[in-house]
Short mmCIF file of C-alpha atoms and ligand atoms in Angstrom, two decimals:
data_model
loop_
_atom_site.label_atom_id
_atom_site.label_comp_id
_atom_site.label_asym_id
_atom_site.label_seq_id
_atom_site.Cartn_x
_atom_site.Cartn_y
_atom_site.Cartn_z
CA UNK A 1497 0.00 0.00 0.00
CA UNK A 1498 1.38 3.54 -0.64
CA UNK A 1499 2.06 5.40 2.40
CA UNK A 1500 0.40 8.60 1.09
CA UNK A 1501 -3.13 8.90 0.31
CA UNK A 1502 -5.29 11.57 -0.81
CA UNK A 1503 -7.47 10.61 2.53
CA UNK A 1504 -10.59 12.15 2.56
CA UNK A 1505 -13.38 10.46 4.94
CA UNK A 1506 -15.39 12.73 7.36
CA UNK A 1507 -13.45 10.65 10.00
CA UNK A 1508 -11.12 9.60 10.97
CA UNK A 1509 -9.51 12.00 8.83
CA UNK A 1510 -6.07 13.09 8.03
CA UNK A 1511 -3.27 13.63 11.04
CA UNK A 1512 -0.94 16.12 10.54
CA UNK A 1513 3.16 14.84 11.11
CA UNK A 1514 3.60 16.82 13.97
CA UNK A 1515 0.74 15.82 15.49
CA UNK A 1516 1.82 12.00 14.56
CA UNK A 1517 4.95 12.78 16.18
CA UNK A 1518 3.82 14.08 19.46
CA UNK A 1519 1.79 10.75 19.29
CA UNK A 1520 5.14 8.80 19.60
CA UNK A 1521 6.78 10.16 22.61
CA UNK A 1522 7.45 8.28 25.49
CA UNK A 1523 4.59 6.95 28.13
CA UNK A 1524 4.34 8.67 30.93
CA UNK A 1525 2.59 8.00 34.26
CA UNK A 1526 -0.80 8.33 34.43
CA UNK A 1527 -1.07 9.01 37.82
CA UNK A 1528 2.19 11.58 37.71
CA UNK A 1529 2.67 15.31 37.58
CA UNK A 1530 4.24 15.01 33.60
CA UNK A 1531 0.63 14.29 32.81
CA UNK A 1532 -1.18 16.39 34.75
CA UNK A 1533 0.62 19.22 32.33
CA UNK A 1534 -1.19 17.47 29.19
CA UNK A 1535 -4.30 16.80 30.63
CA UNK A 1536 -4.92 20.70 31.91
CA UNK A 1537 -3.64 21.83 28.39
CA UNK A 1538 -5.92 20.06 26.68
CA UNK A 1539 -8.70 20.51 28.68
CA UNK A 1540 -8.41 24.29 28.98
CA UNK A 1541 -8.27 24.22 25.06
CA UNK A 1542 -11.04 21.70 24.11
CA UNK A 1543 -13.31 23.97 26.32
CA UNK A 1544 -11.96 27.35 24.32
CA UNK A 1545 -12.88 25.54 21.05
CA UNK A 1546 -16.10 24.65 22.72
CA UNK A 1547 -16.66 28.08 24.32
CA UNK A 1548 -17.46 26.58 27.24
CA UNK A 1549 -16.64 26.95 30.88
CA UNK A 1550 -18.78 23.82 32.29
CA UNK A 1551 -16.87 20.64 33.09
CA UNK A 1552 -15.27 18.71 30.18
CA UNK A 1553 -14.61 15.08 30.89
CA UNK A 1554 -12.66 12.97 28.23
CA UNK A 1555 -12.87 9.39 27.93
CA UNK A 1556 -11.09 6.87 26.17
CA UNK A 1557 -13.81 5.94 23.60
CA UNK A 1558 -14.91 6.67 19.99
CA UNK A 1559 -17.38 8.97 19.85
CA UNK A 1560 -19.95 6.65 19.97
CA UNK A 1561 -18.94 5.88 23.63
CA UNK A 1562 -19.53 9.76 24.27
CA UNK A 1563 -22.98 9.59 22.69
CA UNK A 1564 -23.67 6.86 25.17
CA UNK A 1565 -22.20 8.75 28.31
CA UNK A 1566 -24.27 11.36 27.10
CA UNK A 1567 -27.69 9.08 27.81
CA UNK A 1568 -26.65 7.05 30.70
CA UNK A 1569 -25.32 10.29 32.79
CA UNK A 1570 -28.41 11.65 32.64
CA UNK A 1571 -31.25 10.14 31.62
CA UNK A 1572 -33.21 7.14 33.96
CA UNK A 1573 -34.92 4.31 32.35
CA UNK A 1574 -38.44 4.90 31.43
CA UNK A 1575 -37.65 8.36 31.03
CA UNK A 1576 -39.19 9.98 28.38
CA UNK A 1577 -36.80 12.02 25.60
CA UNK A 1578 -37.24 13.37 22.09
CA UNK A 1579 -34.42 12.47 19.65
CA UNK A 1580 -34.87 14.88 16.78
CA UNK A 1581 -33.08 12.73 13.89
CA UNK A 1582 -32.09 14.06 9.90
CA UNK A 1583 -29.77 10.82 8.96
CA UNK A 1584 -28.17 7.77 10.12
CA UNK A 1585 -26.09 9.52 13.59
CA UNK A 1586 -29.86 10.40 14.50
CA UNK A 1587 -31.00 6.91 14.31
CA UNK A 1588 -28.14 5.65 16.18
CA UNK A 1589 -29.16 8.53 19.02
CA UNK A 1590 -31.96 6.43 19.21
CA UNK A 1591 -30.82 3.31 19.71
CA UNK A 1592 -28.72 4.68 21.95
CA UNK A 1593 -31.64 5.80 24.47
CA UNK A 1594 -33.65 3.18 23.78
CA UNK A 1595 -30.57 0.55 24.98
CA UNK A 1596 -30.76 2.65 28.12
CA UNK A 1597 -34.43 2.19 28.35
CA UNK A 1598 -35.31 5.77 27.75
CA UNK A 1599 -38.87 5.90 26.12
CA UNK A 1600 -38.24 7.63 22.94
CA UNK A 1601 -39.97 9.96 21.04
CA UNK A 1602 -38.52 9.73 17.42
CA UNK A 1603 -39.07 12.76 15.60
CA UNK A 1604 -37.28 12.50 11.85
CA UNK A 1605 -36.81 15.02 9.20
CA UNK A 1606 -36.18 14.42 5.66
CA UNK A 1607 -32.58 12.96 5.18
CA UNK A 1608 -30.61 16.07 3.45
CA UNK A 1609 -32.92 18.90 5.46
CA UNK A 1610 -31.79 20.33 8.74
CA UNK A 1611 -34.28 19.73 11.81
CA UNK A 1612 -37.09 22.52 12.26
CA UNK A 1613 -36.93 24.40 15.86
CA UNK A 1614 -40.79 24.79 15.26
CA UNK A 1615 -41.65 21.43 15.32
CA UNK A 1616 -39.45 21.02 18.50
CA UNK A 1617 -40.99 24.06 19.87
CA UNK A 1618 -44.54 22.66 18.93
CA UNK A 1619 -43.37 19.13 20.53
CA UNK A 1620 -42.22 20.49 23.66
CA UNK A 1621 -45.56 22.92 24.22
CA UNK A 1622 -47.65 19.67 23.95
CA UNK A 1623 -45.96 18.22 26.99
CA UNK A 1624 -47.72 19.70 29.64
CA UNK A 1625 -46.43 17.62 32.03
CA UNK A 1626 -43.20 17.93 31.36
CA UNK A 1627 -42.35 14.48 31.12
CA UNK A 1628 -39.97 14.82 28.51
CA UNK A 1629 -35.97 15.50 30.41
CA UNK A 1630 -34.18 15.99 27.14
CA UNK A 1631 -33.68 16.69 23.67
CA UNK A 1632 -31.29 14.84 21.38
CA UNK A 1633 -29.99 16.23 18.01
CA UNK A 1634 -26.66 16.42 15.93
CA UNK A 1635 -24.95 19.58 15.36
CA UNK A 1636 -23.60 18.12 11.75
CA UNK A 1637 -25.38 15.08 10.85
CA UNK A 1638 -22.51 13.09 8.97
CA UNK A 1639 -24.49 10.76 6.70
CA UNK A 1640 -25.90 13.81 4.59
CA UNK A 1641 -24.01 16.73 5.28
CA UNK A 1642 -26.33 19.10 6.96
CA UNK A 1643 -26.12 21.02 9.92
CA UNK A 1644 -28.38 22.42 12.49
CA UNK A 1645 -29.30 25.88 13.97
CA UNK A 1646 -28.56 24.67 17.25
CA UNK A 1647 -29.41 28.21 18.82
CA UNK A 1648 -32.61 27.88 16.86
CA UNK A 1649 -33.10 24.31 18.60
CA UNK A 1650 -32.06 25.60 21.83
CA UNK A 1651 -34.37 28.55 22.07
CA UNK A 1652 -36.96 26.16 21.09
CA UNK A 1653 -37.39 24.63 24.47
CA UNK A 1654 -38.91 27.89 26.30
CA UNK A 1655 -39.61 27.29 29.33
CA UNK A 1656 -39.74 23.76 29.39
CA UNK A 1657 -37.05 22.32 31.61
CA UNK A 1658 -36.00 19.59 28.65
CA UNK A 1659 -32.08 19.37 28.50
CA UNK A 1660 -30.88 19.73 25.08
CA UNK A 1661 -27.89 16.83 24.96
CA UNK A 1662 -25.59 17.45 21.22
CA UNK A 1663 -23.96 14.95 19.44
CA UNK A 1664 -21.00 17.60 17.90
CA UNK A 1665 -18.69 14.82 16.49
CA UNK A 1666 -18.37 15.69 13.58
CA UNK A 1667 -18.96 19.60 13.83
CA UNK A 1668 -16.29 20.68 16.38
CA UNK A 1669 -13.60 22.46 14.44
CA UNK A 1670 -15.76 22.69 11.49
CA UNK A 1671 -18.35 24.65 12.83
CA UNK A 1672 -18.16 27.31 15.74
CA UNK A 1673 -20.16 26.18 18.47
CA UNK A 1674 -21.35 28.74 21.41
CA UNK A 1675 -22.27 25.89 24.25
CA UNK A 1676 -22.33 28.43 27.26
CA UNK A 1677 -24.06 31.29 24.90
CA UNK A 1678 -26.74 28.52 23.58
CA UNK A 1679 -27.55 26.85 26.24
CA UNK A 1680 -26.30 23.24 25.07
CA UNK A 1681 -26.87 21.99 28.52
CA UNK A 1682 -24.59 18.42 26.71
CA UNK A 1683 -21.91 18.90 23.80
CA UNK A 1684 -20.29 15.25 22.95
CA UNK A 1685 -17.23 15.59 20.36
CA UNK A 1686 -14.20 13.01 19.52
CA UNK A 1687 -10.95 13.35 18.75
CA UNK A 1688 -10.72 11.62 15.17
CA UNK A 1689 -12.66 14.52 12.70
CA UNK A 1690 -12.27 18.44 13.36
CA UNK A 1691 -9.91 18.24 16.11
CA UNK A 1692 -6.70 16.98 13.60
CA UNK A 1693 -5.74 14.00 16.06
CA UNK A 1694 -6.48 10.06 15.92
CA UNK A 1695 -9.34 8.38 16.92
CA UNK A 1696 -9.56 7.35 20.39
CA UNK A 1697 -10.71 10.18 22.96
CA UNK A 1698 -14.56 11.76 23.38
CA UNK A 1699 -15.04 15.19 24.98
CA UNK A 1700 -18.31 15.60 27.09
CA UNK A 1701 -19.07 19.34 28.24
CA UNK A 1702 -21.62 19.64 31.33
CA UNK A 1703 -23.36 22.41 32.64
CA UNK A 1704 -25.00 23.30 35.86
CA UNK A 1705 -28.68 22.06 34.37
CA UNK A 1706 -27.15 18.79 33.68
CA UNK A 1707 -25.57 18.18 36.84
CA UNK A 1708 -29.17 18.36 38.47
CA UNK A 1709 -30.24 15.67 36.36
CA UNK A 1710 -27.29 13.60 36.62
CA UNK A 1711 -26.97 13.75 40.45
CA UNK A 1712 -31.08 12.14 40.51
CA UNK A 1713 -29.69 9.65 37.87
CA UNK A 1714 -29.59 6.05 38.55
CA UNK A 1715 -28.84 4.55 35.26
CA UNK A 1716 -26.17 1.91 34.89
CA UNK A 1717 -23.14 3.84 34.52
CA UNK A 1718 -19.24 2.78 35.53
CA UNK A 1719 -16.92 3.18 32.70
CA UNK A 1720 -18.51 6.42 31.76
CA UNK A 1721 -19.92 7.73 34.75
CA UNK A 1722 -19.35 11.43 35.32
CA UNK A 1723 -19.72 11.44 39.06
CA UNK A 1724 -16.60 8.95 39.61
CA UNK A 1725 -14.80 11.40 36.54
CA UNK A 1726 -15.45 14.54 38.33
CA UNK A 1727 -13.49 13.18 41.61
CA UNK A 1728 -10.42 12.44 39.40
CA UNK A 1729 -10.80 15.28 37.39
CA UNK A 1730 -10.09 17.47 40.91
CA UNK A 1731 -6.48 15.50 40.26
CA UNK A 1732 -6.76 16.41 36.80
CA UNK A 1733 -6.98 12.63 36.14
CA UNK A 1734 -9.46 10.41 34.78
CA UNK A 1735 -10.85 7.28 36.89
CA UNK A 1736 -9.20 4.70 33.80
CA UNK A 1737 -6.04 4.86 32.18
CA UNK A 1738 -6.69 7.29 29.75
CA UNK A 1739 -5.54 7.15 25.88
CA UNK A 1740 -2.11 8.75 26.87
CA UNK A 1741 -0.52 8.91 23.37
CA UNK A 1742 -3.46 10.00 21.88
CA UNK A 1743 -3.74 12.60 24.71
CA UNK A 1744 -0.06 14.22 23.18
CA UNK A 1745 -1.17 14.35 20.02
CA UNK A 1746 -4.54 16.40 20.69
CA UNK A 1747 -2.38 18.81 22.99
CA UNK A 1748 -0.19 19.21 19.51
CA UNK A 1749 -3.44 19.95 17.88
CA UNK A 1750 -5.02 21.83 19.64
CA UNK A 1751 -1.62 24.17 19.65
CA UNK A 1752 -1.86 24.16 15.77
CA UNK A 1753 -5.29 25.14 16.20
CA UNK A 1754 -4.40 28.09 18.20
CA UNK A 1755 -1.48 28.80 16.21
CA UNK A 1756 -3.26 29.20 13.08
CA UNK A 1757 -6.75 30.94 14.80
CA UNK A 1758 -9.54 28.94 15.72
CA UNK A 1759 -12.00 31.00 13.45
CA UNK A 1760 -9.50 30.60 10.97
CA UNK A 1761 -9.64 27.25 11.39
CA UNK A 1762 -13.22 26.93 10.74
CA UNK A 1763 -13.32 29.28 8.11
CA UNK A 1764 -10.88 26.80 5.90
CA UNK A 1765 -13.87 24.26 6.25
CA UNK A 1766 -16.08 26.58 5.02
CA UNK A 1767 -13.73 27.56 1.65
CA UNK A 1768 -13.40 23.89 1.60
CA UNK A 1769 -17.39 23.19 0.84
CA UNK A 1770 -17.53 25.90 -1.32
CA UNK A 1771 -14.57 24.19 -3.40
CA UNK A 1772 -16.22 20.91 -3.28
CA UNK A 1773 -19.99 22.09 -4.04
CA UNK A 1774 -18.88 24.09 -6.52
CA UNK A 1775 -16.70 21.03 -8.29
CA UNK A 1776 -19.91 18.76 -7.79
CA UNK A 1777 -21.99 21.14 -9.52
CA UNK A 1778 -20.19 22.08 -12.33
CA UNK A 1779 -20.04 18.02 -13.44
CA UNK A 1780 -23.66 17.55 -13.34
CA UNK A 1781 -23.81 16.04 -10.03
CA UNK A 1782 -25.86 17.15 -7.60
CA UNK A 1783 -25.89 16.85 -3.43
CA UNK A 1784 -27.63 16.13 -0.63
CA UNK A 1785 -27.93 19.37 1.03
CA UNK A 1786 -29.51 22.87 0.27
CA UNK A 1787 -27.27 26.01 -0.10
CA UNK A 1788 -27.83 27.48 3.15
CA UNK A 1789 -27.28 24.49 5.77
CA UNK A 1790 -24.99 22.16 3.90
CA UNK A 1791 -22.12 20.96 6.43
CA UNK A 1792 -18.50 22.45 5.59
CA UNK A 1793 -17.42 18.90 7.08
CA UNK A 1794 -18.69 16.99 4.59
CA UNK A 1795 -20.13 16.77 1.12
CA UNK A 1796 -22.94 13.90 0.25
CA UNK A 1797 -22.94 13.75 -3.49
CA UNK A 1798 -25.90 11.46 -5.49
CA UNK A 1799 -24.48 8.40 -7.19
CA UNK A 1800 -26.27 9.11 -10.68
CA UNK A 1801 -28.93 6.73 -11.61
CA UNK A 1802 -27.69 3.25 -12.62
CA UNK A 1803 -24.55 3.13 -10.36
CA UNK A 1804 -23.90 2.46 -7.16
CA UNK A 1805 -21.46 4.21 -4.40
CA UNK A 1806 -18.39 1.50 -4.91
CA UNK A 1807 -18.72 2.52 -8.80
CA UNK A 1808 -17.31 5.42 -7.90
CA UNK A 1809 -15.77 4.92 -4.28
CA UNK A 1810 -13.72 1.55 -5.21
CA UNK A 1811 -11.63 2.63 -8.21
CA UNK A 1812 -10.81 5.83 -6.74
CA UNK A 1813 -8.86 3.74 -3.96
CA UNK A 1814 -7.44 0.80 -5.90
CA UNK A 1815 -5.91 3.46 -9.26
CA UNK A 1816 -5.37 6.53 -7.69
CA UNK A 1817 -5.18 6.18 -3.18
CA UNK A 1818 -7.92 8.70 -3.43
CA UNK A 1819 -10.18 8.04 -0.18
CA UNK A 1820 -13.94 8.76 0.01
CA UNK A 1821 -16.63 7.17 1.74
CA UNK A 1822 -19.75 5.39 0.57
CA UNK A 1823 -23.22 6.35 1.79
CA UNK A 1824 -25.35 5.86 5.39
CA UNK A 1825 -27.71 4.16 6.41
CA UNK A 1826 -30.74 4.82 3.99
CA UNK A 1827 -28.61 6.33 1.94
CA UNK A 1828 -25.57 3.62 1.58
CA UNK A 1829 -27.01 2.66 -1.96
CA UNK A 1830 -27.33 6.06 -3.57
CA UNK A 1831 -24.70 8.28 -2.45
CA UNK A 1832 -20.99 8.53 -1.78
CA UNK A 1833 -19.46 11.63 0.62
CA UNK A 1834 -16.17 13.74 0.38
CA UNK A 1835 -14.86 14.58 3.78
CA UNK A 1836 -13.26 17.98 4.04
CA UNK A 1837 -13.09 17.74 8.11
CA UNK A 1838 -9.70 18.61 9.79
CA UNK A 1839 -6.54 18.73 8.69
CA UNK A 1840 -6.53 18.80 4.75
CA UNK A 1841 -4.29 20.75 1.49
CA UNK A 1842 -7.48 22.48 -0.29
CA UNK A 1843 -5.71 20.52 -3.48
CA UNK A 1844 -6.58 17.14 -1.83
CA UNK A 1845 -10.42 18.75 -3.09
CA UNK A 1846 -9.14 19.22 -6.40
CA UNK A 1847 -7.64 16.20 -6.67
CA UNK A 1848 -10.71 14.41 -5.32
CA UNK A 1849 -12.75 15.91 -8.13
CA UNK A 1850 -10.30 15.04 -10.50
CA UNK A 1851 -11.06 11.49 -9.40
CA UNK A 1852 -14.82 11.29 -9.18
CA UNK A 1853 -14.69 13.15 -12.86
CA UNK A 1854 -12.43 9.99 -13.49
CA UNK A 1855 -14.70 7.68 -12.10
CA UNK A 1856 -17.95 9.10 -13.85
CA UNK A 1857 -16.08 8.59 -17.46
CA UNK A 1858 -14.67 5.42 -16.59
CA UNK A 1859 -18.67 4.36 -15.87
CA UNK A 1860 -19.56 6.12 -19.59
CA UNK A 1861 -21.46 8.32 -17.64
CA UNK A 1862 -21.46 12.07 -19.70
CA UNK A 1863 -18.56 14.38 -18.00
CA UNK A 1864 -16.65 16.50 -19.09
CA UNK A 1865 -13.02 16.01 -18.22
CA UNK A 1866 -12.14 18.62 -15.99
CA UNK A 1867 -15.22 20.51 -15.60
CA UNK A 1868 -15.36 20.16 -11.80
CA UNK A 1869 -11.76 21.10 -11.12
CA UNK A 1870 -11.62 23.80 -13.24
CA UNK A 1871 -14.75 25.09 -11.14
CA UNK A 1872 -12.69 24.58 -7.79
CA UNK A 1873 -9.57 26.20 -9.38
CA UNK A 1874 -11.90 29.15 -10.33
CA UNK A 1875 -11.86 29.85 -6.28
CA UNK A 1876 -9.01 29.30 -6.01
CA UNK A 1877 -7.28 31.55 -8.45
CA UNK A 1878 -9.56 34.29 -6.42
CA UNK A 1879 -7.21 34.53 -3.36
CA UNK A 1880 -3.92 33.12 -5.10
C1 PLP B 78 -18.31 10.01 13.67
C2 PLP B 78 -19.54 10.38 14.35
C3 PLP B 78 -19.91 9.83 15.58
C4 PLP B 78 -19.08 8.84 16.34
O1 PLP B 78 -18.62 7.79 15.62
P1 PLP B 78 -17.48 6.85 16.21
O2 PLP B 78 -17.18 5.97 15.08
O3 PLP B 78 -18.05 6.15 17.37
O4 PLP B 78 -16.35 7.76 16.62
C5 PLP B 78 -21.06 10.29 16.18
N1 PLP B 78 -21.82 11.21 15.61
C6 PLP B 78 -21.51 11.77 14.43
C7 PLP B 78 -22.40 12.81 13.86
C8 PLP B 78 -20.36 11.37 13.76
O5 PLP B 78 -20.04 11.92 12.58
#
């Protein structure tokens, strides 16, 4: 296999070297004062990319095992919640509850739409109870590259007491995200997509609202448990050995984060889906997601009719070590995504359309050669 690859999932996605490097030094004790040094860097920098100043716990997991410390931390079983769902990570928020025997109401949009506050807002003001202790949503929903209005969402709620818990895998980095100035009572993010680092380490932010419910939680919780985190974090230590080489290479992140300027930072994704949409568009293809909410993480792009994701996904990888990713869920058979998440050269996006152009001819599908790069290199040749 060649060692370089134009690598471009929406996670994990591509590490930078110095990050890699600061990934290979030396272990150190978990339990020692080198590490309390990492730990407090990181964690005072996750929270300033999460503009938060409520507790941030990190655990050795994927972000899936953040999602689920993100239910079982707060939520009892037989508890009602509303999971407000627009593509496959929505589904799995779900499943999620429901495995902690949370009584869910499933509220889906159309795959490729964001979700609308209204009906939230409409949902919430029919539960005069209030029975319902939280609301679940994703800040970028992965499968179909959309994002929410999470302020929108948040605002939503009223004056109902409903937590709003935020699945922000895939958006941290990508997307600014105001936790403290929205309200996101629960922000759950990983290491592997915006942050520039490996997989291996979730973030959990949790405010004062959240506390409440988790202190009257009784859900089975050890691994994950925030109250048992929260007595090492006093240490600045976590309760496990943590991911410790993974740890030095977010810290080196994180730095090149700051280095270059957060906003910065973000703003690259944003170029980035211009680039790509603009590629897609220009050889006949068309996306997922409308203008004004499509994800600067990641692009879903139709497969056109007759052809299948791998048509297009499979050759890419075996000619040219050009990485995409296949579709989601209800959307694995019909469309294939270009991650522009994290660490990237905006030339890896011109390459990538060179590809899929590639691809399309190689299928005799009509495309002309070029088209889609010379699009990208069109917005490019503005700030060069
Ligand atoms: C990647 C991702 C996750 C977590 O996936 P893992 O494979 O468990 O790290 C959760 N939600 C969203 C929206 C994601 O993109």
């Amino acid at each position: 296999m060649a060692e370089t690859q134009y690598f471009m999932l929406p996670g994990p996605t591509q590490v930078p070297p110095r990050v890699l490097r600061a990934a290979s030094m030396p272990m150190i004790n978990h339990r020692g004062p080198e590490f309390k040094a990492v730990f407090t860097e990181v964690t005072a920098l996750l929270k300033k990319v999460f503009n938060t100043e409520n507790d941030l716990f990190i655990f050795t997991a994927s972000g899936s095992g953040g999602m689920e410390a993100s239910v079982s931390n707060f939520i009892n079983p037989g508890e009602r919640v509303l999971v407000a769902s627009m593509g496959n990570f929505g589904s799995r928020y779900r499943d999620v509850c429901r495995k902690m025997g949370a009584e869910v109401d499933f509220v889906e949009f159309p795959w490729g739409t964001p979700v609308d506050a209204r009906v939230i807002a409409q949902k919430l003001a029919e539960d005069k109870n209030r029975e319902i202790k939280a609301v679940f949503c994703q800040h970028n929903e992965t499968s179909t590259g959309v994002y929410n209005d999470l302020q929108a969402i948040s605002l939503a709620r009223g004056d109902h007491p409903a937590l709003l818990i935020v699945d922000a895998v895939s958006s941290v980095g990508a997307l600014p995200i105001k936790t403290d100035e929205w309200g996101l009572d629960v922000v759950v993010s990983a290491s592997q997509k915006g942050l520039m680092c490996p997989p291996g380490l979730a973030y959990m932010t949790v405010n004062e609202r959240a506390w409440q419910a988790a202190e009257k939680c009784v859900n089975a919780c050890y691994y994950f448990s925030i109250k048992l985190a929260k007595e090492f974090l006093a240490n600045s230590q976590t309760p496990f050995t943590p991911g410790v080489s993974t740890l030095f290479a977010q810290r080196e992140a994180l730095r090149m984060i700051f280095e270059q300027g957060l906003d910065e930072y973000i703003a690259d994704h944003f170029f980035r889906r211009r680039l790509v949409r603009a590629g897609i568009e220009a050889m006949g293809l068309t996306y997922l997601a409308g203008e004004e909410w499509a994800s600067p993480a990641v692009t879903a792009v139709h497969v056109p009719q007759g052809f299948k994701p791998s048509d297009i996904v499979a050759p890419l990888r075996e000619k040219f070590n050009i990485v995409l990713a296949g579709g989601m869920g209800k959307l694995k058979e019909s469309t294939f995504r270009i991650g522009h998440v994290g660490y990237m050269n905006v030339m890896d996006i011109v390459v990538a359309l060179a590809g899929v152009e590639l691809a399309l001819r190689r299928l005799g599908h009509p495309v002309v050669l070029g088209s889609g790069v010379a699009a990208a290199q069109e917005l490019l040749a503005q700030g060069f």
